[in-house]
Each structure stands twice: as C-alpha cells, then as structure tokens.
Amino acid sequence: MRRLRCAAMVAVALLTVGGSAKAADCGNSAKGFDGFLKSFASQAAAQGIGKRGLSALNGVQYQPGIIKKDRAQSIFSQAFLEFQSRMATSGRIKKGRALLDKNRKLFDAIQKKYGVQGPVLIAFWALETDFGGYMGDFPTIPSLATLAWDCRRPDKFREQLMAALDLYDKGDLDLEDMKGAWAGEIGHTQFLPKEYDETAVDFDGDGHRNLRRSVPDAMASSAALLIKHGWQANQPWLQEVRVPADLPWDQADIAIQHPRSQWAKWGVKAVDGKLKADNFPASLLLPMGKDGPAFLAYENFTQAYLLWNESLIYSTTAAYLATRIAGADALSPGRANVNSLDFNQIIQLQKILVGMGYDVGEIDGKIGKATRAAIKDVQMKIGWPADSYPTVEFLKKLKRS
C-alpha cells in the first residue's frame, strides 16, 4: 500500500510496533495510556517521523467511546437481503448513475489508467460515505491511539497510527483534515492511514493527495488500491444468475472456481436466460444459501473486493450496487423464503461449532470465512446441501444432535 519514506522503515516499524504489542504493552482503560504515547513517540522518531508528525500526539487523550464502538459492531450479522435493501437503495442507484454521467470524463480517465470501471468506484463511494455526505468527524490520531493501546487488535492499529503520523509529517493532510470514521478511516472512500500513505495518488495535479477534499484524488486512489489488491483491468466482478433446484452445492464456494461452461452444464443460467459457456473462471456465490439470491463471482470479486472489506455481506452488497449503477436490473430474492439467523443465534451456532471442535475464529455473531467453512463441513457430514449457509432449521438440527 502506501510508500513510507523507504521500505526499510516499514519493515522496522512492523517489527518494533508489532513486537511491543505482543509484549502485552496494552491496556483497556486510560491507565497507562500516557506512558504508551511517550513510548510510541520514541519509536516513531526512531523510524524517521519528524517534528511535524510527532506533534500530532501532543495532548491526545484516551477515548473510551471509541472502544465502545469497537465492541458494538453487529450490522454485518444481518442477512444479505436485509443489508442490501438498506444500503443499495434506489436513491443511491439513481444518484450513482447521475454522478457517473456528470463525471464521465473523470471516470473514463481513471478507467483508462487503472482499468477499474466507474460504477465500481461510485458504489464504494456510496456505501462508505454516502457520496461524501458523511465522512466522519472523529479525530484520526486520538481514535487510532486509543485502539493502538487497546488489547484487542493493537498490532493492527499501531501500524495504522505510525502511518497516520507519517502521512501528517509529509504534509498531505493538515491536522484539521485528519478526521473521519471512528476506526481511523479518512476521506470519501474511507482509507485507513496505511492505505492512504502507501497508495493514494494526486489525480487532480495540485501537488497533494487529499482524499477528503478532492473527489478525483479519492476516486483514482480507490482504483489504485483495487489494483494493489489484484484487480484485473476491465474485467467483470459480479453477475446475477439463476441456479437449478439441485446441483453440487459443495462447489458453491467463493474459494472454488470453475469455468463458466461447467456452471452452465450444471444448469446455472444468467438472468437473461443464457450463460456464456466459455473457460472464464468464476465462483458461485450464494449469500443466503441455495434458496436465496445467486451470483457468479469473478476474480475481481474474490480478490479485490474481499481485500477491500473482508465482510462477505458488505462486499457482495458493494459489488451488487456497482452492477445496478452500471444498468443491471434489481436482483431476485431467490426461489424460497430463507430463515436466516439473527446476531444472537449466530453466537449460539458459533459456540456449538466450537464445542464440536471447529475453529470459527472470534465468536462475534458474524458468518465469516472460518464459520462458513465449519458450517459446510457439518452440512456434508449430516447429508445436508453443503451451501455453507446456516438457517434456523440448521441451528435446530445441531441443538438436537
């Protein structure tokens, strides 16, 4: 991602900052926070951060409200149809199409340089900040410092705090512009400081990379980040399809690819009735299992989208919204009603899976990669369609076992 002063600086910063976290140099209250800041400032100075960058730590105080927000994330526990209905609204689709038309020259220039289509960038713009309508007003340095001191994910946020100091030290942003989301994201498409520092570009040619005040910089930088994540120029990302009542459901996995010709042989059809039967690789994405919406997910989705945001429900919604802005029709809800789990039920399921010997990662009420893998394995063992999606019926089955 962003370029720090040199590659060596990044390597040393990772070892030094990450190593201090592993040495239990963290806390879950204001106690010890000032000492941590002094220590971090010394580390930052050793990594080449100048007086301007170090001054951003002056007067920084612990923010308990940030910790509360970090512990209270449950929006990604919603079912896909519910989440996308709230996020990929008709208003956002209409405004996204209008912005694409109004700024056609800009988005054409970005696509020519990076190979990332305008609707993809506009969809992220819509979901991240409602087209810049709300970029957040949390001061970046205090938020990151608090999360860097917290014991939950100190390595991640110490790296981000170091990058934020470097970003300010370079003069790309004034301190008044270093504000955004509670977790430290900045700008129209909410870049974390490390992404900003390493990847952002000056696309408007004013000599600064300002992702808060410059839409051209923000959109082009987003394209550059997608390229960094592995985006394949001018290739598709997501395509809605219809699936038959029966197929090898265990193959419906974003980690498994088949040529479109194989999906066509298994009865998968495009929404217009015919799927291009060629060797182009794709995964079958069933965000609510075999009875819900269905998509072919191409490598731009399985690579770039899921590195932008590892939440499958967010990434699927962002990719779907991009198809709508590009002109696709509204999706089908699927062939039957799906009884999805709520947050508390997902917690119950994760605890049961752990009790069965599965590693689901953090028990957090989110159906992440590890939880999906465990669900799929159990489904195969009990003879259920292995679509990796848990329903109320599946949870009841496990409770009875």
mmCIF file with all atom_site columns, N, CA, C and O in Angstrom, residues 244-263:
data_model
loop_
_atom_site.group_PDB
_atom_site.id
_atom_site.type_symbol
_atom_site.label_atom_id
_atom_site.label_alt_id
_atom_site.label_comp_id
_atom_site.label_asym_id
_atom_site.label_entity_id
_atom_site.label_seq_id
_atom_site.pdbx_PDB_ins_code
_atom_site.Cartn_x
_atom_site.Cartn_y
_atom_site.Cartn_z
_atom_site.occupancy
_atom_site.B_iso_or_equiv
_atom_site.pdbx_formal_charge
_atom_site.auth_seq_id
_atom_site.auth_comp_id
_atom_site.auth_asym_id
_atom_site.auth_atom_id
_atom_site.pdbx_PDB_model_num
ATOM 1  N N  . PRO A 1 244 ? -30.355 -24.027 -10.556 1.00 0.00 ? 244 PRO A N  1
ATOM 2  C CA . PRO A 1 244 ? -31.379 -25.061 -10.543 1.00 0.00 ? 244 PRO A CA 1
ATOM 3  C C  . PRO A 1 244 ? -31.686 -25.519 -9.123  1.00 0.00 ? 244 PRO A C  1
ATOM 4  O O  . PRO A 1 244 ? -30.992 -25.138 -8.171  1.00 0.00 ? 244 PRO A O  1
ATOM 5  N N  . ALA A 1 245 ? -32.716 -26.340 -8.982  1.00 0.00 ? 245 ALA A N  1
ATOM 6  C CA . ALA A 1 245 ? -33.111 -26.818 -7.652  1.00 0.00 ? 245 ALA A CA 1
ATOM 7  C C  . ALA A 1 245 ? -32.066 -27.740 -7.056  1.00 0.00 ? 245 ALA A C  1
ATOM 8  O O  . ALA A 1 245 ? -32.012 -27.923 -5.835  1.00 0.00 ? 245 ALA A O  1
ATOM 9  N N  . ASP A 1 246 ? -31.227 -28.305 -7.906  1.00 0.00 ? 246 ASP A N  1
ATOM 10 C CA . ASP A 1 246 ? -30.212 -29.221 -7.395  1.00 0.00 ? 246 ASP A CA 1
ATOM 11 C C  . ASP A 1 246 ? -28.940 -29.093 -8.230  1.00 0.00 ? 246 ASP A C  1
ATOM 12 O O  . ASP A 1 246 ? -28.993 -29.025 -9.457  1.00 0.00 ? 246 ASP A O  1
ATOM 13 N N  . LEU A 1 247 ? -27.832 -29.017 -7.575  1.00 0.00 ? 247 LEU A N  1
ATOM 14 C CA . LEU A 1 247 ? -26.515 -29.060 -8.218  1.00 0.00 ? 247 LEU A CA 1
ATOM 15 C C  . LEU A 1 247 ? -25.510 -29.441 -7.139  1.00 0.00 ? 247 LEU A C  1
ATOM 16 O O  . LEU A 1 247 ? -25.877 -29.574 -5.962  1.00 0.00 ? 247 LEU A O  1
ATOM 17 N N  . PRO A 1 248 ? -24.254 -29.659 -7.464  1.00 0.00 ? 248 PRO A N  1
ATOM 18 C CA . PRO A 1 248 ? -23.268 -29.995 -6.426  1.00 0.00 ? 248 PRO A CA 1
ATOM 19 C C  . PRO A 1 248 ? -23.031 -28.792 -5.505  1.00 0.00 ? 248 PRO A C  1
ATOM 20 O O  . PRO A 1 248 ? -22.154 -27.968 -5.740  1.00 0.00 ? 248 PRO A O  1
ATOM 21 N N  . TRP A 1 249 ? -23.842 -28.677 -4.476  1.00 0.00 ? 249 TRP A N  1
ATOM 22 C CA . TRP A 1 249 ? -23.831 -27.475 -3.646  1.00 0.00 ? 249 TRP A CA 1
ATOM 23 C C  . TRP A 1 249 ? -22.487 -27.237 -2.980  1.00 0.00 ? 249 TRP A C  1
ATOM 24 O O  . TRP A 1 249 ? -22.143 -26.087 -2.661  1.00 0.00 ? 249 TRP A O  1
ATOM 25 N N  . ASP A 1 250 ? -21.705 -28.303 -2.759  1.00 0.00 ? 250 ASP A N  1
ATOM 26 C CA . ASP A 1 250 ? -20.416 -28.109 -2.126  1.00 0.00 ? 250 ASP A CA 1
ATOM 27 C C  . ASP A 1 250 ? -19.441 -27.337 -3.018  1.00 0.00 ? 250 ASP A C  1
ATOM 28 O O  . ASP A 1 250 ? -18.412 -26.839 -2.551  1.00 0.00 ? 250 ASP A O  1
ATOM 29 N N  . GLN A 1 251 ? -19.785 -27.194 -4.295  1.00 0.00 ? 251 GLN A N  1
ATOM 30 C CA . GLN A 1 251 ? -18.966 -26.415 -5.213  1.00 0.00 ? 251 GLN A CA 1
ATOM 31 C C  . GLN A 1 251 ? -19.318 -24.929 -5.178  1.00 0.00 ? 251 GLN A C  1
ATOM 32 O O  . GLN A 1 251 ? -18.616 -24.102 -5.761  1.00 0.00 ? 251 GLN A O  1
ATOM 33 N N  . ALA A 1 252 ? -20.423 -24.602 -4.527  1.00 0.00 ? 252 ALA A N  1
ATOM 34 C CA . ALA A 1 252 ? -20.847 -23.208 -4.385  1.00 0.00 ? 252 ALA A CA 1
ATOM 35 C C  . ALA A 1 252 ? -20.062 -22.572 -3.246  1.00 0.00 ? 252 ALA A C  1
ATOM 36 O O  . ALA A 1 252 ? -20.510 -22.501 -2.105  1.00 0.00 ? 252 ALA A O  1
ATOM 37 N N  . ASP A 1 253 ? -18.885 -22.114 -3.563  1.00 0.00 ? 253 ASP A N  1
ATOM 38 C CA . ASP A 1 253 ? -17.947 -21.634 -2.549  1.00 0.00 ? 253 ASP A CA 1
ATOM 39 C C  . ASP A 1 253 ? -17.040 -20.609 -3.224  1.00 0.00 ? 253 ASP A C  1
ATOM 40 O O  . ASP A 1 253 ? -16.497 -20.874 -4.292  1.00 0.00 ? 253 ASP A O  1
ATOM 41 N N  . ILE A 1 254 ? -16.861 -19.440 -2.601  1.00 0.00 ? 254 ILE A N  1
ATOM 42 C CA . ILE A 1 254 ? -16.037 -18.415 -3.237  1.00 0.00 ? 254 ILE A CA 1
ATOM 43 C C  . ILE A 1 254 ? -14.575 -18.833 -3.333  1.00 0.00 ? 254 ILE A C  1
ATOM 44 O O  . ILE A 1 254 ? -13.791 -18.214 -4.053  1.00 0.00 ? 254 ILE A O  1
ATOM 45 N N  . ALA A 1 255 ? -14.199 -19.899 -2.621  1.00 0.00 ? 255 ALA A N  1
ATOM 46 C CA . ALA A 1 255 ? -12.830 -20.402 -2.713  1.00 0.00 ? 255 ALA A CA 1
ATOM 47 C C  . ALA A 1 255 ? -12.671 -21.420 -3.839  1.00 0.00 ? 255 ALA A C  1
ATOM 48 O O  . ALA A 1 255 ? -11.566 -21.890 -4.099  1.00 0.00 ? 255 ALA A O  1
ATOM 49 N N  . ILE A 1 256 ? -13.775 -21.765 -4.522  1.00 0.00 ? 256 ILE A N  1
ATOM 50 C CA . ILE A 1 256 ? -13.740 -22.766 -5.589  1.00 0.00 ? 256 ILE A CA 1
ATOM 51 C C  . ILE A 1 256 ? -14.138 -22.104 -6.899  1.00 0.00 ? 256 ILE A C  1
ATOM 52 O O  . ILE A 1 256 ? -15.153 -21.411 -6.976  1.00 0.00 ? 256 ILE A O  1
ATOM 53 N N  . GLN A 1 257 ? -13.339 -22.318 -7.940  1.00 0.00 ? 257 GLN A N  1
ATOM 54 C CA . GLN A 1 257 ? -13.638 -21.769 -9.255  1.00 0.00 ? 257 GLN A CA 1
ATOM 55 C C  . GLN A 1 257 ? -13.858 -22.886 -10.267 1.00 0.00 ? 257 GLN A C  1
ATOM 56 O O  . GLN A 1 257 ? -13.235 -23.950 -10.185 1.00 0.00 ? 257 GLN A O  1
ATOM 57 N N  . HIS A 1 258 ? -14.756 -22.618 -11.207 1.00 0.00 ? 258 HIS A N  1
ATOM 58 C CA . HIS A 1 258 ? -14.958 -23.476 -12.368 1.00 0.00 ? 258 HIS A CA 1
ATOM 59 C C  . HIS A 1 258 ? -15.144 -22.577 -13.587 1.00 0.00 ? 258 HIS A C  1
ATOM 60 O O  . HIS A 1 258 ? -15.561 -21.419 -13.448 1.00 0.00 ? 258 HIS A O  1
ATOM 61 N N  . PRO A 1 259 ? -14.862 -23.078 -14.780 1.00 0.00 ? 259 PRO A N  1
ATOM 62 C CA . PRO A 1 259 ? -15.166 -22.293 -15.981 1.00 0.00 ? 259 PRO A CA 1
ATOM 63 C C  . PRO A 1 259 ? -16.671 -22.054 -16.076 1.00 0.00 ? 259 PRO A C  1
ATOM 64 O O  . PRO A 1 259 ? -17.480 -22.856 -15.589 1.00 0.00 ? 259 PRO A O  1
ATOM 65 N N  . ARG A 1 260 ? -17.055 -20.958 -16.695 1.00 0.00 ? 260 ARG A N  1
ATOM 66 C CA . ARG A 1 260 ? -18.489 -20.706 -16.866 1.00 0.00 ? 260 ARG A CA 1
ATOM 67 C C  . ARG A 1 260 ? -19.171 -21.860 -17.603 1.00 0.00 ? 260 ARG A C  1
ATOM 68 O O  . ARG A 1 260 ? -20.339 -22.131 -17.372 1.00 0.00 ? 260 ARG A O  1
ATOM 69 N N  . SER A 1 261 ? -18.429 -22.526 -18.484 1.00 0.00 ? 261 SER A N  1
ATOM 70 C CA . SER A 1 261 ? -19.008 -23.655 -19.208 1.00 0.00 ? 261 SER A CA 1
ATOM 71 C C  . SER A 1 261 ? -19.446 -24.762 -18.256 1.00 0.00 ? 261 SER A C  1
ATOM 72 O O  . SER A 1 261 ? -20.471 -25.423 -18.488 1.00 0.00 ? 261 SER A O  1
ATOM 73 N N  . GLN A 1 262 ? -18.689 -24.971 -17.163 1.00 0.00 ? 262 GLN A N  1
ATOM 74 C CA . GLN A 1 262 ? -19.074 -26.004 -16.192 1.00 0.00 ? 262 GLN A CA 1
ATOM 75 C C  . GLN A 1 262 ? -20.318 -25.590 -15.424 1.00 0.00 ? 262 GLN A C  1
ATOM 76 O O  . GLN A 1 262 ? -21.224 -26.398 -15.198 1.00 0.00 ? 262 GLN A O  1
ATOM 77 N N  . TRP A 1 263 ? -20.381 -24.329 -15.030 1.00 0.00 ? 263 TRP A N  1
ATOM 78 C CA . TRP A 1 263 ? -21.581 -23.857 -14.336 1.00 0.00 ? 263 TRP A CA 1
ATOM 79 C C  . TRP A 1 263 ? -22.799 -23.990 -15.249 1.00 0.00 ? 263 TRP A C  1
ATOM 80 O O  . TRP A 1 263 ? -23.886 -24.381 -14.794 1.00 0.00 ? 263 TRP A O  1
#
